[in-house]
Amino acid sequence: MMRDKILTVFALAWLYCATGHGQTDTRIPCDDKRVEDVVNVTLSKHNEKLTEGAQLALYEILEATKSRNESGDILFVRFTSRETDCPAGGDKLWHQCDYLQQVDKVLRICQAKVLFTEAGQELMLHYCLAEPSISSKVAPCLGCPEKIDIHQEELREPLIHSLKKANSMVNHEHFFIFKDLKSATKQVVAGFRYKLQFEIEKSNCTRPEFKAVTEDCHPVQKNTEVLQCNSTVDVAPWRHEVPEAHVECQTLVITTTTRFKRPPGWSPLRKVPIKTLSSTPKAKESSEESKESISATQPTPLNCPTKPWKEFKPILDSIAAPNATVSTPPNPTTKDTALSDLDLI
């Protein structure tokens, strides 16, 4: 933290001094040979002093200016750099390295000032600061509903109470039995709150003949009816109380295939007149569009900023949805994980 503050003070002092002599500064092309020499000597000096972490390599040259004093030419260069796969203290030079492609590897802004004389070049000042990274992690939501696997054994009790509640509410001669569980969430409240979305179907068991759903109840083959239900069940095992269930059901509309009625006179052999398009090209519009596309791709006179030294393709880690668990398909070899009608009797 103290090191960053010191670098910031030096940078502000440097910029203040540079502002005072800004009238004699001249912008020069970013792909100038001496500008590239500034980048090379800056990165080489920076990587040489590293004792830990990764070496830096050039990404883009943003701008370059030149001024002159009694000793020679002074070049000021601002460029960006990225961390590489070459460790600090290694034998490789920065241009022999590749970028680290992790998305959390932030871009670093570098500035350098080099004096060019007849005797050679002297690095007067340089620094590289990292841009603040943006965290992609999602904070957990404590107390929010969480999606759970629909094959979890803990859903058996909430389903049983939801089915009983649904049959008590449905005004129908037949009992309905469990058909399918669509989704389930679990929330920590004063206990556990389960929210279920499931389907039930009409069975052969009638209320005059049966007092409740038994093993003899199975789906009817004719005049089938399916209800889609949403239930909320509060469970608190330590209270030794019957779970409280709230259920709402509605008839599930089953779409059927219908035939399309053809209009009078329709025939697969009917000929439809096709309007022929003019083959004369619009020369004026195409030429203007081509000019716009060419002008959009033309580089700036100073070639600033330059193209990236190497391609950077960040590797995005797959971020799971907050408070969501991945549902795994049931194992057909095990009998305890799958819920059947007999489990809900």
XYZ file of C-alpha atoms in Angstrom:
345
model
C 0.000 0.000 0.000
C 2.821 2.418 0.945
C 4.685 1.465 -2.230
C 1.681 2.419 -4.377
C 1.405 5.783 -2.613
C 5.090 6.528 -3.215
C 4.757 5.616 -6.894
C 1.698 7.841 -7.184
C 3.582 10.805 -5.671
C 6.465 10.295 -8.089
C 4.037 10.037 -10.989
C 2.262 13.272 -10.052
C 5.577 15.073 -9.637
C 6.721 13.796 -13.001
C 3.513 14.845 -14.725
C 3.790 18.279 -13.106
C 7.289 18.733 -14.457
C 6.246 17.445 -17.857
C 3.371 19.944 -17.969
C 5.775 22.813 -17.483
C 7.674 21.854 -20.641
C 4.647 20.728 -22.614
C 5.013 23.535 -25.180
C 8.138 21.951 -26.714
C 6.718 18.403 -26.767
C 5.940 16.929 -30.171
C 3.783 13.905 -30.756
C 5.516 11.145 -32.703
C 4.270 7.877 -34.236
C 3.762 5.041 -31.786
C 5.454 2.580 -34.149
C 8.641 4.649 -34.292
C 11.809 2.607 -33.786
C 12.948 4.708 -30.827
C 9.523 4.395 -29.195
C 9.859 0.630 -29.377
C 13.337 0.973 -27.844
C 11.787 2.899 -24.935
C 9.263 0.114 -24.339
C 11.971 -2.529 -24.526
C 14.337 -0.847 -22.078
C 11.453 -0.033 -19.707
C 10.097 -3.575 -19.551
C 13.597 -5.067 -19.342
C 14.471 -2.804 -16.410
C 11.138 -3.438 -14.693
C 11.349 -7.231 -15.036
C 14.979 -7.203 -13.908
C 14.008 -5.711 -10.551
C 11.160 -8.153 -9.919
C 11.720 -10.622 -7.085
C 8.345 -12.372 -7.223
C 5.322 -12.734 -9.462
C 5.369 -12.726 -13.264
C 7.208 -10.659 -15.834
C 5.375 -8.036 -17.878
C 5.122 -7.863 -21.661
C 3.918 -5.133 -23.996
C 0.240 -5.024 -24.911
C -0.366 -1.674 -26.685
C 1.555 1.579 -27.114
C -0.904 4.384 -26.365
C 1.009 7.605 -27.065
C 4.512 8.987 -27.514
C 5.967 12.508 -27.424
C 9.427 13.948 -28.022
C 11.180 16.975 -26.582
C 14.782 18.189 -26.700
C 17.253 19.689 -24.253
C 20.957 20.437 -24.296
C 21.823 16.741 -23.806
C 19.659 15.206 -26.528
C 16.138 13.988 -27.303
C 13.757 12.997 -24.504
C 11.006 10.519 -25.376
C 7.940 10.095 -23.196
C 5.970 6.906 -23.883
C 2.756 5.632 -22.327
C 1.826 1.997 -22.960
C -0.056 -0.934 -21.458
C 1.369 -4.286 -20.402
C 0.149 -7.665 -19.186
C 1.465 -10.403 -16.941
C 3.111 -13.326 -18.719
C 3.887 -16.968 -18.088
C 7.551 -16.100 -17.458
C 8.293 -15.986 -13.719
C 10.327 -13.228 -12.110
C 14.040 -13.962 -12.171
C 13.759 -16.295 -15.165
C 16.152 -16.538 -18.098
C 13.642 -15.493 -20.784
C 13.179 -11.949 -22.038
C 9.705 -10.417 -22.120
C 9.285 -10.832 -25.907
C 9.820 -14.594 -25.474
C 6.824 -14.894 -23.135
C 3.069 -15.308 -23.614
C 0.246 -13.572 -21.767
C -1.471 -15.212 -18.836
C -5.010 -15.635 -20.176
C -6.875 -15.584 -16.854
C -9.585 -12.934 -16.737
C -8.400 -11.670 -13.333
C -5.029 -10.632 -14.773
C -5.501 -6.877 -14.947
C -4.046 -4.496 -17.494
C -1.092 -2.399 -16.295
C -0.507 1.196 -17.379
C 3.185 2.023 -17.828
C 4.923 5.351 -18.427
C 8.576 5.906 -19.233
C 10.963 8.769 -19.935
C 14.193 8.011 -21.823
C 17.028 10.355 -22.815
C 18.658 9.621 -26.178
C 22.219 10.923 -26.589
C 25.133 10.175 -28.894
C 26.518 7.856 -26.225
C 23.324 5.815 -25.983
C 20.037 5.899 -24.071
C 19.285 6.502 -20.408
C 16.081 5.514 -18.613
C 15.272 8.596 -16.581
C 11.998 7.466 -14.972
C 9.449 4.683 -15.323
C 6.586 3.016 -13.437
C 3.801 0.496 -14.081
C 0.571 0.521 -12.098
C -2.221 -2.052 -12.252
C -5.775 -0.997 -12.997
C -8.246 -2.043 -10.287
C -9.688 -5.442 -11.071
C -13.420 -6.117 -11.187
C -14.417 -9.131 -9.148
C -16.738 -11.564 -10.904
C -17.649 -13.487 -7.772
C -21.231 -13.376 -6.572
C -21.702 -12.998 -2.853
C -23.880 -15.694 -1.294
C -27.405 -14.646 -0.364
C -27.987 -15.955 3.120
C -31.632 -16.818 3.694
C -32.560 -16.799 0.002
C -34.272 -19.798 -1.644
C -31.847 -22.317 -3.107
C -32.596 -24.707 -5.935
C -32.120 -28.318 -4.915
C -31.985 -31.606 -6.760
C -35.508 -32.923 -7.375
C -34.311 -36.438 -6.495
C -33.296 -35.542 -2.946
C -34.740 -37.813 -0.266
C -35.628 -34.798 1.914
C -38.360 -33.844 -0.586
C -40.370 -36.975 0.149
C -42.122 -35.574 3.234
C -43.020 -32.179 1.682
C -44.388 -34.010 -1.369
C -46.553 -36.324 0.742
C -48.139 -33.388 2.579
C -48.536 -31.435 -0.663
C -50.340 -34.358 -2.303
C -52.686 -34.802 0.674
C -53.440 -31.093 0.687
C -54.102 -31.071 -3.063
C -56.559 -33.985 -2.842
C -58.393 -32.285 0.020
C -58.788 -29.109 -2.037
C -59.706 -30.615 -5.409
C -63.458 -31.050 -5.778
C -63.366 -34.225 -7.841
C -64.853 -37.701 -7.597
C -61.474 -39.352 -8.208
C -58.279 -39.119 -6.203
C -55.202 -37.680 -7.895
C -51.807 -39.346 -7.634
C -48.273 -38.026 -8.065
C -47.068 -37.746 -11.673
C -43.895 -35.639 -11.851
C -41.818 -33.148 -9.872
C -40.693 -30.170 -11.954
C -38.675 -28.007 -9.566
C -37.910 -27.522 -5.896
C -36.327 -24.826 -3.735
C -35.337 -24.771 -0.095
C -35.146 -21.730 2.163
C -34.017 -21.382 5.769
C -36.663 -19.523 7.779
C -37.971 -20.588 11.190
C -37.245 -24.079 9.967
C -37.136 -25.081 6.298
C -39.480 -23.759 3.631
C -39.873 -25.906 0.524
C -41.472 -24.587 -2.644
C -42.430 -27.336 -5.068
C -43.827 -27.372 -8.565
C -45.309 -30.751 -9.456
C -47.993 -32.486 -11.491
C -50.717 -34.885 -10.361
C -53.018 -37.018 -12.500
C -56.444 -38.584 -12.075
C -56.437 -42.131 -10.753
C -58.934 -44.981 -10.865
C -59.616 -44.595 -7.127
C -62.890 -42.843 -6.387
C -63.747 -41.197 -3.098
C -66.834 -43.382 -2.397
C -64.701 -46.535 -2.725
C -61.429 -45.353 -1.147
C -60.769 -43.203 1.881
C -57.243 -42.303 0.726
C -54.674 -43.058 -1.964
C -53.423 -46.642 -1.766
C -51.185 -48.975 -3.748
C -54.187 -49.960 -5.873
C -54.491 -46.449 -7.316
C -53.024 -45.987 -10.780
C -53.555 -43.523 -13.651
C -56.679 -43.925 -15.742
C -56.255 -44.735 -19.420
C -59.281 -42.786 -20.662
C -60.474 -39.271 -19.861
C -57.136 -38.418 -18.276
C -56.781 -35.229 -16.277
C -53.534 -33.603 -15.174
C -53.227 -30.784 -12.644
C -50.208 -28.540 -12.226
C -49.637 -27.563 -8.608
C -47.436 -25.142 -6.687
C -46.971 -25.793 -2.997
C -45.203 -24.134 -0.084
C -44.407 -26.432 2.829
C -42.887 -25.277 6.131
C -41.031 -28.031 7.973
C -39.516 -27.805 11.467
C -38.618 -31.330 12.663
C -37.599 -30.205 16.159
C -41.113 -28.904 16.854
C -42.684 -32.341 16.303
C -45.548 -30.689 14.438
C -47.290 -31.627 11.218
C -45.786 -29.575 8.363
C -47.992 -26.761 7.124
C -48.699 -26.920 3.392
C -50.265 -24.350 1.064
C -51.175 -25.695 -2.377
C -52.615 -24.136 -5.525
C -53.547 -26.314 -8.510
C -54.859 -25.664 -11.978
C -55.732 -27.865 -14.913
C -52.778 -28.422 -17.207
C -53.685 -27.597 -20.781
C -52.425 -30.336 -23.074
C -51.825 -29.072 -26.567
C -53.093 -31.268 -29.384
C -52.098 -31.299 -33.028
C -54.711 -29.749 -35.340
C -54.960 -29.841 -39.109
C -54.449 -26.651 -41.027
C -57.406 -25.826 -43.272
C -56.214 -24.839 -46.712
C -57.818 -21.796 -48.363
C -60.052 -22.300 -51.417
C -58.135 -22.777 -54.627
C -54.937 -23.817 -52.884
C -52.935 -26.502 -54.633
C -49.349 -27.653 -54.365
C -49.110 -27.161 -58.144
C -50.366 -23.604 -58.018
C -48.055 -21.111 -59.711
C -47.232 -17.933 -57.852
C -45.860 -15.036 -59.903
C -42.395 -14.099 -58.704
C -41.383 -10.483 -58.969
C -38.080 -10.204 -60.782
C -35.559 -7.927 -59.135
C -33.636 -5.407 -61.149
C -30.059 -6.497 -61.812
C -28.777 -2.914 -61.984
C -26.573 -2.357 -58.931
C -26.822 0.809 -56.911
C -23.348 2.067 -57.648
C -23.641 5.236 -55.634
C -24.751 3.585 -52.397
C -22.218 0.758 -52.637
C -19.363 3.172 -53.305
C -20.320 5.331 -50.340
C -20.558 2.310 -48.075
C -17.156 1.098 -49.237
C -15.649 4.505 -48.557
C -17.093 4.502 -45.038
C -15.755 1.040 -44.315
C -12.306 1.988 -45.629
C -12.173 5.180 -43.599
C -13.284 3.300 -40.464
C -10.391 0.844 -40.744
C -7.711 3.383 -41.639
C -5.170 3.888 -38.829
C -4.516 7.283 -37.295
C -1.652 9.343 -38.760
C 0.545 8.541 -35.742
C -0.583 4.903 -35.497
C -1.635 5.429 -31.889
C -2.586 3.240 -30.226
C -0.763 0.366 -31.842
C -2.265 -3.047 -32.374
C -1.882 -5.488 -29.456
C 1.545 -7.112 -29.433
C -0.157 -10.489 -28.981
C -3.776 -11.625 -28.878
C -5.365 -11.744 -25.430
C -8.234 -14.225 -24.997
C -9.316 -14.228 -21.357
C -10.420 -17.566 -19.959
C -13.798 -17.031 -18.289
C -14.394 -19.370 -15.371
C -17.925 -20.789 -15.385
C -19.806 -18.979 -12.631
C -22.692 -20.920 -11.200
C -25.933 -19.117 -10.574
C -26.119 -17.780 -7.028
C -27.471 -20.262 -4.518
C -28.051 -22.850 -7.247
C -26.990 -26.450 -7.244
C -26.593 -28.538 -10.351
C -29.220 -31.196 -10.714
C -27.812 -34.628 -11.423
C -29.880 -37.256 -13.240
C -31.063 -40.176 -11.156
C -28.976 -43.314 -11.140
C -31.082 -46.148 -12.571
C -29.131 -48.709 -10.543
C -30.245 -47.285 -7.205
C -33.796 -47.450 -5.938
C -33.536 -45.052 -2.993
C -33.012 -41.839 -4.951
C -36.049 -41.953 -7.242
C -39.519 -41.060 -6.031
C -42.436 -43.175 -7.125
C -46.148 -43.267 -6.405
C -45.590 -45.896 -3.715
C -43.250 -43.563 -1.816
C -45.993 -40.956 -1.538
C -48.674 -43.290 -0.164
